[in-house]
Amino acid sequence: MRIHQLSVFVEDQEAALRFYTDVLDFVKRHDIPLGADRWLTVVAPDEQDGPEVLLEPNRHPAARQYQEALAADGIPVVSFAVDDVEAEFERLKGLGVKFTQDPLTMGPATTAVFDDTCGNLVQIIHVN
């Protein structure tokens, strides 16, 4: 079993697409109109056939409550692997990204957490 796709609920799909591609450097994979919404996915640039992140509208009340509760408690909705957390932290800060947790080493892992501007906290991680 492998990960094919995961959902990240977002308020505004177009704003989320800009953040996830222009700031995080993901690549748009699917953009299929579905009425008022889109089937909108992004992938890592070096794994374009790999797992997709679905930027899913949070219109459903349960989705919105889930998203708001996690953000209020400081819990990331997703974790992305990076080669160097400190370097990525500095790169993203330089682009204006707001972090809720600076790089922190815990045993074999270093993590940092930022606001994706779409209502979510996102963790970056490197495991030594």
Coordinates of N, CA and C in Angstrom, one line a residue:
M1 N 0.8 -1.2 0.0 CA 0.0 0.0 0.0 C 0.9 1.2 0.0
R2 N 0.5 2.2 -0.8 CA 1.3 3.5 -0.9 C 0.3 4.7 -0.8
I3 N 0.8 5.8 -0.5 CA 0.0 7.0 -0.5 C -0.2 7.5 -1.9
H4 N -1.4 7.7 -2.3 CA -1.8 8.2 -3.6 C -2.1 9.7 -3.5
Q5 N -3.0 10.0 -2.6 CA -3.4 11.4 -2.5 C -3.9 11.7 -1.1
L6 N -3.7 12.9 -0.7 CA -4.3 13.4 0.6 C -4.9 14.7 0.4
S7 N -5.9 15.1 1.2 CA -6.6 16.3 1.1 C -6.1 17.3 2.1
V8 N -6.0 18.6 1.6 CA -5.8 19.7 2.5 C -6.9 20.7 2.2
F9 N -7.8 20.9 3.3 CA -8.9 21.8 3.1 C -8.4 23.2 3.0
V10 N -9.0 24.0 2.0 CA -8.6 25.4 1.8 C -9.9 26.2 1.6
E11 N -9.8 27.5 2.0 CA -10.9 28.4 1.8 C -11.0 28.9 0.4
D12 N -9.9 29.1 -0.3 CA -9.9 29.7 -1.6 C -8.9 28.9 -2.4
Q13 N -9.4 28.1 -3.4 CA -8.5 27.2 -4.2 C -7.5 28.0 -5.0
E14 N -7.9 29.1 -5.6 CA -6.9 29.8 -6.4 C -5.8 30.4 -5.5
A15 N -6.1 30.9 -4.3 CA -5.0 31.4 -3.4 C -4.2 30.3 -3.0
A16 N -4.8 29.1 -2.7 CA -4.0 27.9 -2.3 C -3.1 27.5 -3.4
L17 N -3.6 27.5 -4.6 CA -2.7 27.1 -5.7 C -1.5 28.0 -5.8
R18 N -1.7 29.3 -5.7 CA -0.6 30.2 -5.7 C 0.4 29.9 -4.6
F19 N -0.1 29.7 -3.4 CA 0.8 29.5 -2.3 C 1.6 28.2 -2.5
Y20 N 0.9 27.1 -2.8 CA 1.5 25.8 -2.9 C 2.5 25.7 -4.1
T21 N 2.2 26.5 -5.1 CA 3.2 26.4 -6.3 C 4.2 27.5 -6.2
D22 N 3.8 28.8 -6.0 CA 4.7 29.9 -6.0 C 5.6 30.0 -4.8
V23 N 5.1 29.5 -3.7 CA 5.9 29.6 -2.4 C 6.6 28.3 -2.1
L24 N 5.8 27.2 -2.1 CA 6.3 25.9 -1.7 C 6.9 25.2 -2.8
D25 N 6.8 25.7 -4.1 CA 7.4 25.1 -5.2 C 6.8 23.7 -5.7
F26 N 5.6 23.4 -5.3 CA 4.9 22.3 -5.8 C 4.5 22.6 -7.3
V27 N 4.1 21.6 -8.0 CA 3.7 21.7 -9.4 C 2.3 21.3 -9.5
K28 N 1.5 22.1 -10.2 CA 0.1 21.7 -10.5 C 0.0 20.4 -11.3
R29 N -0.8 19.5 -10.9 CA -0.9 18.2 -11.6 C -2.3 18.1 -12.3
H30 N -3.3 18.3 -11.5 CA -4.7 18.2 -12.1 C -5.4 19.5 -11.7
D31 N -6.2 20.0 -12.7 CA -7.0 21.2 -12.5 C -8.3 21.0 -13.3
I32 N -9.3 20.3 -12.7 CA -10.4 19.9 -13.5 C -11.6 20.6 -12.9
P33 N -12.3 21.4 -13.7 CA -13.5 22.1 -13.2 C -14.6 21.1 -12.7
L34 N -15.2 21.4 -11.6 CA -16.3 20.6 -11.0 C -17.3 21.6 -10.5
G35 N -18.1 22.2 -11.3 CA -19.1 23.1 -10.9 C -18.4 24.4 -10.4
A36 N -18.7 24.8 -9.2 CA -18.1 26.0 -8.6 C -16.7 25.7 -8.1
D37 N -16.3 24.4 -8.0 CA -15.0 24.1 -7.5 C -14.2 23.4 -8.5
R38 N -13.0 23.0 -8.1 CA -12.1 22.3 -9.1 C -11.5 21.1 -8.4
W39 N -11.2 20.1 -9.2 CA -10.3 19.0 -8.7 C -8.9 19.4 -8.9
L40 N -8.3 20.0 -7.9 CA -7.0 20.7 -8.0 C -6.0 20.0 -7.2
T41 N -5.0 19.5 -7.8 CA -3.9 18.8 -7.1 C -2.6 19.3 -7.4
V42 N -1.6 19.2 -6.5 CA -0.2 19.6 -6.7 C 0.6 18.4 -6.3
V43 N 1.8 18.3 -6.8 CA 2.8 17.3 -6.5 C 4.2 17.9 -6.3
A44 N 5.0 17.1 -5.7 CA 6.4 17.6 -5.6 C 7.1 17.6 -7.0
P45 N 7.9 18.6 -7.2 CA 8.5 18.8 -8.6 C 9.4 17.6 -9.0
D46 N 10.0 16.9 -8.0 CA 10.9 15.8 -8.4 C 10.2 14.5 -8.2
E47 N 8.8 14.5 -8.0 CA 8.0 13.3 -7.9 C 6.7 13.5 -8.6
Q48 N 6.7 13.9 -9.8 CA 5.4 14.3 -10.5 C 4.5 13.2 -10.7
D49 N 4.9 12.0 -10.6 CA 4.0 10.8 -10.6 C 3.8 10.3 -9.2
G50 N 4.2 11.0 -8.2 CA 4.1 10.6 -6.8 C 2.8 11.1 -6.2
P51 N 2.7 11.0 -4.8 CA 1.5 11.4 -4.1 C 1.1 12.8 -4.4
E52 N -0.2 13.0 -4.5 CA -0.8 14.3 -4.8 C -1.4 14.9 -3.6
V53 N -1.4 16.2 -3.5 CA -2.1 16.9 -2.5 C -3.3 17.6 -3.1
L54 N -4.5 17.2 -2.7 CA -5.7 17.8 -3.2 C -6.0 19.0 -2.4
L55 N -6.1 20.1 -3.1 CA -6.5 21.4 -2.4 C -8.0 21.5 -2.5
E56 N -8.6 21.0 -1.4 CA -10.0 20.7 -1.4 C -10.8 21.9 -0.7
P57 N -11.9 22.4 -1.3 CA -12.7 23.4 -0.7 C -13.2 22.9 0.7
N58 N -13.2 23.9 1.6 CA -13.6 23.5 3.0 C -15.1 23.9 3.3
R59 N -15.9 23.9 2.2 CA -17.3 24.4 2.4 C -18.1 23.5 3.3
H60 N -17.8 22.2 3.3 CA -18.6 21.3 4.2 C -18.4 21.7 5.6
P61 N -19.5 21.9 6.4 CA -19.3 22.3 7.8 C -18.3 21.5 8.6
A62 N -18.3 20.2 8.4 CA -17.4 19.3 9.2 C -15.9 19.6 8.8
A63 N -15.7 19.9 7.5 CA -14.4 20.2 7.0 C -13.9 21.5 7.6
R64 N -14.7 22.4 7.6 CA -14.3 23.7 8.2 C -14.0 23.6 9.7
Q65 N -14.9 22.9 10.4 CA -14.7 22.7 11.9 C -13.4 22.0 12.2
Y66 N -13.1 20.9 11.4 CA -11.9 20.1 11.5 C -10.7 21.0 11.3
Q67 N -10.7 21.8 10.2 CA -9.6 22.7 9.9 C -9.4 23.7 11.0
E68 N -10.5 24.4 11.4 CA -10.3 25.4 12.4 C -9.9 24.8 13.8
A69 N -10.3 23.7 14.1 CA -10.0 23.1 15.4 C -8.5 22.7 15.4
L70 N -8.0 22.1 14.3 CA -6.6 21.8 14.3 C -5.7 23.0 14.3
A71 N -6.1 24.1 13.6 CA -5.3 25.3 13.6 C -5.3 25.9 15.0
A72 N -6.4 26.0 15.6 CA -6.5 26.6 16.9 C -5.7 25.9 18.0
D73 N -5.5 24.6 17.8 CA -4.7 23.8 18.8 C -3.3 23.7 18.3
G74 N -2.9 24.3 17.2 CA -1.5 24.3 16.7 C -1.1 23.0 16.1
I75 N -2.0 22.2 15.6 CA -1.7 20.9 15.0 C -1.6 21.0 13.5
P76 N -0.5 20.6 12.9 CA -0.3 20.6 11.4 C -1.3 19.6 10.8
V77 N -1.8 20.0 9.6 CA -2.7 19.0 8.9 C -1.9 18.1 8.0
V78 N -0.6 18.5 7.7 CA 0.2 17.6 6.8 C 1.7 17.9 7.1
S79 N 2.5 16.9 6.8 CA 3.9 17.1 7.0 C 4.6 16.8 5.7
F80 N 5.5 17.7 5.3 CA 6.3 17.5 4.1 C 7.7 17.3 4.4
A81 N 8.4 16.4 3.8 CA 9.8 16.1 4.0 C 10.6 17.1 3.2
V82 N 11.7 17.6 3.8 CA 12.7 18.4 3.2 C 14.1 17.9 3.5
D83 N 15.0 18.3 2.7 CA 16.4 17.8 3.0 C 17.1 18.6 4.1
D84 N 16.7 19.8 4.3 CA 17.3 20.7 5.3 C 16.3 21.7 5.9
V85 N 15.8 21.4 7.1 CA 14.7 22.2 7.7 C 15.2 23.7 7.9
E86 N 16.4 23.8 8.4 CA 16.9 25.2 8.6 C 17.0 26.0 7.3
A87 N 17.5 25.4 6.2 CA 17.5 26.1 4.9 C 16.1 26.4 4.4
E88 N 15.2 25.5 4.5 CA 13.9 25.7 4.0 C 13.2 26.8 4.9
F89 N 13.4 26.7 6.2 CA 12.9 27.7 7.1 C 13.3 29.1 6.7
E90 N 14.6 29.3 6.4 CA 15.1 30.6 6.0 C 14.6 31.0 4.6
R91 N 14.5 30.1 3.7 CA 14.0 30.4 2.4 C 12.5 30.8 2.4
L92 N 11.7 30.1 3.2 CA 10.3 30.5 3.3 C 10.1 31.7 4.1
K93 N 10.9 32.0 5.1 CA 10.8 33.2 5.9 C 11.1 34.4 5.0
G94 N 12.1 34.2 4.1 CA 12.4 35.2 3.1 C 11.3 35.6 2.2
L95 N 10.4 34.6 2.0 CA 9.3 34.8 1.1 C 8.0 35.3 1.9
G96 N 8.2 35.6 3.2 CA 7.2 36.2 4.0 C 6.3 35.1 4.7
V97 N 6.7 33.9 4.7 CA 5.9 32.8 5.3 C 6.0 33.0 6.8
K98 N 4.9 32.9 7.5 CA 4.9 33.0 9.0 C 5.0 31.6 9.7
F99 N 5.9 31.5 10.5 CA 6.1 30.2 11.2 C 5.5 30.3 12.6
T100 N 4.9 29.2 13.0 CA 4.4 29.1 14.4 C 5.4 28.3 15.3
Q101 N 6.3 27.6 14.6 CA 7.3 26.8 15.3 C 8.6 27.0 14.5
D102 N 9.6 27.6 15.1 CA 11.0 27.6 14.5 C 11.5 26.2 14.5
P103 N 12.6 26.0 13.7 CA 13.2 24.6 13.6 C 13.5 24.1 15.0
L104 N 13.1 22.9 15.2 CA 13.3 22.2 16.6 C 13.7 20.8 16.3
T105 N 14.8 20.4 16.9 CA 15.3 19.0 16.8 C 14.7 18.2 18.0
M106 N 14.1 17.1 17.6 CA 13.6 16.2 18.6 C 14.1 14.8 18.3
G107 N 15.1 14.4 19.0 CA 15.7 13.0 18.7 C 16.2 13.1 17.3
P108 N 15.8 12.1 16.4 CA 16.4 12.1 15.1 C 15.7 13.0 14.1
A109 N 14.7 13.7 14.5 CA 13.9 14.6 13.6 C 14.1 16.1 13.9
T110 N 14.1 16.9 12.9 CA 14.0 18.3 13.0 C 12.8 18.8 12.3
T111 N 12.0 19.6 12.9 CA 10.7 20.0 12.3 C 10.6 21.6 12.5
A112 N 9.7 22.1 11.7 CA 9.3 23.5 11.8 C 7.8 23.5 11.3
V113 N 7.0 24.5 11.8 CA 5.6 24.6 11.4 C 5.3 26.0 10.9
F114 N 4.6 26.1 9.8 CA 4.2 27.4 9.3 C 2.7 27.4 8.9
D115 N 2.2 28.6 8.7 CA 0.8 28.9 8.3 C 0.8 28.9 6.8
D116 N -0.1 28.1 6.2 CA -0.1 28.1 4.7 C -1.0 29.2 4.1
T117 N -1.5 30.1 4.9 CA -2.3 31.2 4.5 C -3.7 30.7 4.0
C118 N -4.0 29.4 4.1 CA -5.2 28.9 3.6 C -6.0 28.3 4.8
G119 N -5.6 28.6 6.0 CA -6.3 28.1 7.2 C -5.7 26.9 7.9
N120 N -4.5 26.5 7.4 CA -3.8 25.3 7.9 C -2.4 25.6 8.4
L121 N -2.0 24.7 9.4 CA -0.6 24.7 9.7 C 0.0 23.5 9.0
V122 N 1.3 23.7 8.5 CA 2.0 22.7 7.8 C 3.3 22.5 8.4
Q123 N 3.7 21.2 8.6 CA 5.0 20.9 9.2 C 6.0 20.5 8.1
I124 N 7.2 21.0 8.2 CA 8.3 20.5 7.4 C 9.2 19.6 8.3
I125 N 9.7 18.6 7.8 CA 10.5 17.6 8.6 C 11.7 17.0 7.9
H126 N 12.7 16.8 8.6 CA 13.8 16.0 8.1 C 14.2 15.0 9.2
V127 N 14.3 13.8 8.8 CA 14.7 12.7 9.8 C 16.1 12.3 9.4
N128 N 17.0 12.4 10.4 CA 18.4 12.0 10.2 C 18.5 10.5 10.2

